[in-house]
Amino acid sequence: DAGVTQSPTHLIKTRGQQVTLRCSPKSGHDTVSWYQQALGQGPQFIFQYYEEEERQRGNFPDRFSGHQFPNYSSELNVNALLLGDSALYLCASSPGVREQFFGPGTRLTVL
Amino acid sequence: KQEVTQIPAALSVPEGENLVLNCSFTDSAIYNLQWFRQDPGKGLTSLLLIQSSQREQTSGRLNASLDKSSGRSTLYIAASQPGDSATYLCAVRPAYNNNDMRFGAGTRLTVKP
């Protein structure tokens, strides 16, 4: 079992650009959650996907959107990037609301 | 709104010491509480998960306790080793909205040889 995988590992963008981050959940997991972790802070919940639908959303603007595919993998899209979007983006998968398993993250730097 | 606080923010101990990390939360209506370890620039590794009906969980040198009524959890690490150096995060899943996990800012632990 490969566990939760994320791509790319690192990404550098400029303000105003758009970015897509990808996540493959752990085998057997149907729920994917995305988190943003700023330097020195705990992760903050962005949204969760289940059965290809956004089930719940945290306090993030509409510039943050996502998608879940039939194979349960997921994408996080961020439009009109701001300097403040620089962070580690973490994906977590779980079988429903049970224990979440996290991927290694994608480090996004916005210049 | 659930708020999670971890104290201290940083801790440095000599190798071999037993230590306690603290986590407090403002709303006792929780579904579960999870402790994670995070190495610099890396993802989160789950250490222990405590369901709301449980009081503690143990794994090797780690023991986590939960007191819902006081809104507190502790992570006890026995016989600390340099390899335990990392940031430790606690996260609470609310009972009424259990798709959302609320994290503390973490305790950065350094174990000196």
Short mmCIF file of C-alpha atoms in Angstrom, two decimals:
data_model
loop_
_atom_site.label_atom_id
_atom_site.label_comp_id
_atom_site.label_asym_id
_atom_site.label_seq_id
_atom_site.Cartn_x
_atom_site.Cartn_y
_atom_site.Cartn_z
CA ASP A 1 0.00 0.00 0.00
CA ALA A 2 1.58 3.28 -1.16
CA GLY A 3 -0.28 5.38 1.37
CA VAL A 4 -1.46 8.88 0.50
CA THR A 5 0.54 10.45 -2.32
CA GLN A 6 0.63 14.06 -3.45
CA SER A 7 2.08 15.83 -6.46
CA PRO A 8 4.01 17.90 -7.11
CA THR A 9 6.34 18.06 -4.09
CA HIS A 10 7.23 21.70 -4.60
CA LEU A 11 5.77 24.44 -6.76
CA ILE A 12 6.69 28.06 -7.40
CA LYS A 13 4.12 30.43 -8.90
CA THR A 14 3.69 34.17 -9.27
CA ARG A 15 0.83 36.29 -8.01
CA GLY A 16 -2.32 36.03 -10.10
CA GLN A 17 -1.52 32.62 -11.52
CA GLN A 18 -3.54 29.45 -11.03
CA VAL A 19 -2.32 26.17 -9.56
CA THR A 20 -3.57 22.57 -9.39
CA LEU A 21 -2.43 20.15 -6.71
CA ARG A 22 -3.14 16.43 -6.83
CA CYS A 23 -3.78 13.74 -4.25
CA SER A 24 -4.19 9.96 -4.44
CA PRO A 25 -5.79 8.48 -1.33
CA LYS A 26 -4.78 5.39 0.55
CA SER A 27 -6.25 2.19 -0.89
CA GLY A 28 -9.79 1.62 0.37
CA HIS A 29 -10.33 5.25 1.43
CA ASP A 30 -13.24 7.11 -0.14
CA THR A 31 -12.95 10.47 1.60
CA VAL A 32 -10.34 13.13 0.86
CA SER A 33 -9.73 16.29 2.88
CA TRP A 34 -7.45 19.20 2.05
CA TYR A 35 -5.62 21.40 4.55
CA GLN A 36 -3.45 24.51 4.32
CA GLN A 37 -0.56 24.81 6.76
CA ALA A 38 1.21 28.15 7.03
CA LEU A 39 4.71 28.21 8.49
CA GLY A 40 4.65 27.70 12.25
CA GLN A 41 0.90 27.05 12.34
CA GLY A 42 -1.32 24.02 12.53
CA PRO A 43 -3.16 22.85 9.41
CA GLN A 44 -6.43 24.59 8.55
CA PHE A 45 -9.28 22.68 6.95
CA ILE A 46 -10.09 23.77 3.37
CA PHE A 47 -12.71 21.23 2.29
CA GLN A 48 -13.62 17.57 2.15
CA TYR A 49 -14.77 15.43 -0.76
CA TYR A 50 -16.86 12.28 -0.63
CA GLU A 51 -18.54 10.51 -3.54
CA GLU A 52 -17.25 13.22 -5.90
CA GLU A 53 -19.09 15.95 -3.97
CA GLU A 54 -17.78 18.66 -1.69
CA ARG A 55 -19.22 17.58 1.63
CA GLN A 56 -17.94 20.37 3.80
CA ARG A 57 -15.92 23.54 3.43
CA GLY A 58 -13.80 25.54 5.85
CA ASN A 59 -13.35 29.30 5.93
CA PHE A 60 -11.62 29.69 2.57
CA PRO A 61 -12.64 31.92 -0.37
CA ASP A 62 -14.11 30.64 -3.62
CA ARG A 63 -10.67 30.95 -5.23
CA PHE A 64 -10.09 27.55 -3.64
CA SER A 65 -11.95 24.79 -5.44
CA GLY A 66 -11.62 21.08 -5.77
CA HIS A 67 -12.68 17.95 -7.47
CA GLN A 68 -12.87 14.25 -6.68
CA PHE A 69 -12.70 11.62 -9.39
CA PRO A 70 -14.46 8.23 -9.52
CA ASN A 71 -11.23 6.52 -8.36
CA TYR A 72 -11.37 8.79 -5.25
CA SER A 73 -8.29 10.82 -6.22
CA SER A 74 -8.67 14.54 -5.80
CA GLU A 75 -7.44 17.90 -7.04
CA LEU A 76 -7.17 21.24 -5.29
CA ASN A 77 -7.28 24.32 -7.52
CA VAL A 78 -6.35 27.80 -6.41
CA ASN A 79 -7.05 30.76 -8.71
CA ALA A 80 -5.67 34.31 -8.63
CA LEU A 81 -2.82 33.35 -6.31
CA LEU A 82 -1.86 35.74 -3.51
CA LEU A 83 1.40 35.92 -1.59
CA GLY A 84 -0.53 34.70 1.46
CA ASP A 85 -1.36 31.44 -0.31
CA SER A 86 2.23 30.32 0.19
CA ALA A 87 1.99 27.29 2.45
CA LEU A 88 2.25 23.53 2.74
CA TYR A 89 -0.90 21.94 1.31
CA LEU A 90 -1.78 18.64 2.89
CA CYS A 91 -4.16 16.00 1.66
CA ALA A 92 -5.65 13.43 4.02
CA SER A 93 -7.71 10.36 3.23
CA SER A 94 -9.97 8.25 5.40
CA PRO A 95 -12.66 5.62 5.19
CA GLY A 96 -15.54 7.95 6.03
CA VAL A 97 -15.10 9.91 9.27
CA ARG A 98 -12.58 7.56 10.77
CA GLU A 99 -8.85 8.13 11.31
CA GLN A 100 -7.26 10.37 8.69
CA PHE A 101 -3.96 9.54 7.03
CA PHE A 102 -1.92 12.39 5.62
CA GLY A 103 0.24 12.69 2.56
CA PRO A 104 3.68 14.33 2.46
CA GLY A 105 2.26 17.65 1.26
CA THR A 106 2.94 20.07 -1.56
CA ARG A 107 4.99 23.15 -0.75
CA LEU A 108 3.59 26.11 -2.69
CA THR A 109 5.59 29.32 -2.92
CA VAL A 110 3.94 32.40 -4.44
CA LEU A 111 6.31 35.17 -5.53
CA LYS B 1 -16.28 27.55 17.61
CA GLN B 2 -13.74 24.93 18.61
CA GLU B 3 -10.32 26.35 19.49
CA VAL B 4 -7.31 24.11 20.14
CA THR B 5 -4.29 25.31 22.09
CA GLN B 6 -0.99 23.58 22.68
CA ILE B 7 1.41 24.52 25.43
CA PRO B 8 4.36 24.87 25.43
CA ALA B 9 5.10 26.03 21.90
CA ALA B 10 8.61 24.63 22.18
CA LEU B 11 10.34 22.24 24.56
CA SER B 12 13.95 21.10 24.85
CA VAL B 13 14.90 18.13 27.04
CA PRO B 14 17.94 15.89 27.51
CA GLU B 15 17.79 12.36 26.17
CA GLY B 16 16.15 9.86 28.48
CA GLU B 17 13.69 12.23 30.13
CA ASN B 18 10.00 11.51 30.37
CA LEU B 19 7.89 14.40 29.13
CA VAL B 20 4.32 15.58 28.78
CA LEU B 21 2.82 17.65 25.98
CA ASN B 22 -0.45 19.44 26.59
CA CYS B 23 -3.45 20.12 24.39
CA SER B 24 -6.59 22.00 25.40
CA PHE B 25 -9.83 22.54 23.52
CA THR B 26 -12.75 24.85 24.18
CA ASP B 27 -15.74 22.66 23.29
CA SER B 28 -16.06 19.30 25.03
CA ALA B 29 -18.44 17.96 22.35
CA ILE B 30 -15.86 16.07 20.36
CA TYR B 31 -15.99 12.97 18.16
CA ASN B 32 -12.33 12.08 18.63
CA LEU B 33 -8.89 13.54 19.27
CA GLN B 34 -5.77 12.64 17.35
CA TRP B 35 -2.07 13.25 18.04
CA PHE B 36 0.30 13.67 15.11
CA ARG B 37 4.02 14.00 14.60
CA GLN B 38 5.43 16.28 11.90
CA ASP B 39 9.06 16.43 10.84
CA PRO B 40 10.25 19.72 9.27
CA GLY B 41 8.62 20.34 5.89
CA LYS B 42 6.94 16.94 5.92
CA GLY B 43 3.43 15.58 6.23
CA LEU B 44 1.72 14.39 9.39
CA THR B 45 2.18 10.95 10.90
CA SER B 46 -0.67 9.75 13.09
CA LEU B 47 0.51 8.65 16.53
CA LEU B 48 -2.63 7.97 18.56
CA LEU B 49 -6.37 8.36 18.08
CA ILE B 50 -8.68 8.59 21.09
CA GLN B 51 -12.43 8.23 20.56
CA SER B 52 -14.69 10.42 22.67
CA SER B 53 -15.72 7.43 24.79
CA GLN B 54 -12.13 6.51 25.63
CA ARG B 55 -9.85 7.91 28.34
CA GLU B 56 -6.46 6.92 26.97
CA GLN B 57 -4.51 5.14 24.26
CA THR B 58 -1.02 3.67 24.33
CA SER B 59 1.49 2.83 21.64
CA GLY B 60 4.99 1.84 22.66
CA ARG B 61 6.58 4.71 24.61
CA LEU B 62 3.61 6.98 23.91
CA ASN B 63 0.51 7.38 26.03
CA ALA B 64 -2.27 9.85 25.29
CA SER B 65 -5.05 10.71 27.72
CA LEU B 66 -8.32 12.50 27.19
CA ASP B 67 -10.45 14.41 29.70
CA LYS B 68 -13.41 15.79 27.78
CA SER B 69 -15.02 17.51 30.74
CA SER B 70 -11.97 19.69 31.31
CA GLY B 71 -11.17 20.01 27.60
CA ARG B 72 -7.69 18.56 27.91
CA SER B 73 -5.47 15.90 26.43
CA THR B 74 -1.89 15.01 27.24
CA LEU B 75 0.72 13.11 25.28
CA TYR B 76 3.24 11.36 27.50
CA ILE B 77 6.55 10.31 25.95
CA ALA B 78 8.68 7.95 28.03
CA ALA B 79 12.46 7.72 27.86
CA SER B 80 12.79 10.36 25.13
CA GLN B 81 15.28 9.85 22.30
CA PRO B 82 16.87 12.28 19.82
CA GLY B 83 14.75 10.65 17.11
CA ASP B 84 11.66 11.94 18.90
CA SER B 85 12.63 15.50 17.92
CA ALA B 86 9.76 16.85 15.82
CA THR B 87 6.63 18.99 16.09
CA TYR B 88 3.71 17.31 17.82
CA LEU B 89 0.20 18.39 16.84
CA CYS B 90 -3.12 17.56 18.38
CA ALA B 91 -6.35 17.74 16.40
CA VAL B 92 -9.95 17.58 17.50
CA ARG B 93 -12.86 16.40 15.42
CA PRO B 94 -16.06 18.08 16.67
CA ALA B 95 -19.03 15.89 17.46
CA TYR B 96 -21.52 18.11 15.64
CA ASN B 97 -19.45 18.68 12.51
CA ASN B 98 -17.12 15.76 12.32
CA ASN B 99 -15.87 16.29 8.77
CA ASP B 100 -13.68 19.12 10.01
CA MET B 101 -10.57 18.62 12.15
CA ARG B 102 -9.29 21.53 14.24
CA PHE B 103 -5.57 21.60 14.91
CA GLY B 104 -3.43 23.24 17.51
CA ALA B 105 -0.28 25.09 16.43
CA GLY B 106 1.91 22.31 17.77
CA THR B 107 4.73 21.82 20.25
CA ARG B 108 8.23 21.75 18.78
CA LEU B 109 10.21 19.14 20.72
CA THR B 110 14.00 18.90 20.74
CA VAL B 111 15.66 15.97 22.51
CA LYS B 112 19.35 16.62 23.07
CA PRO B 113 21.82 13.70 23.06
#
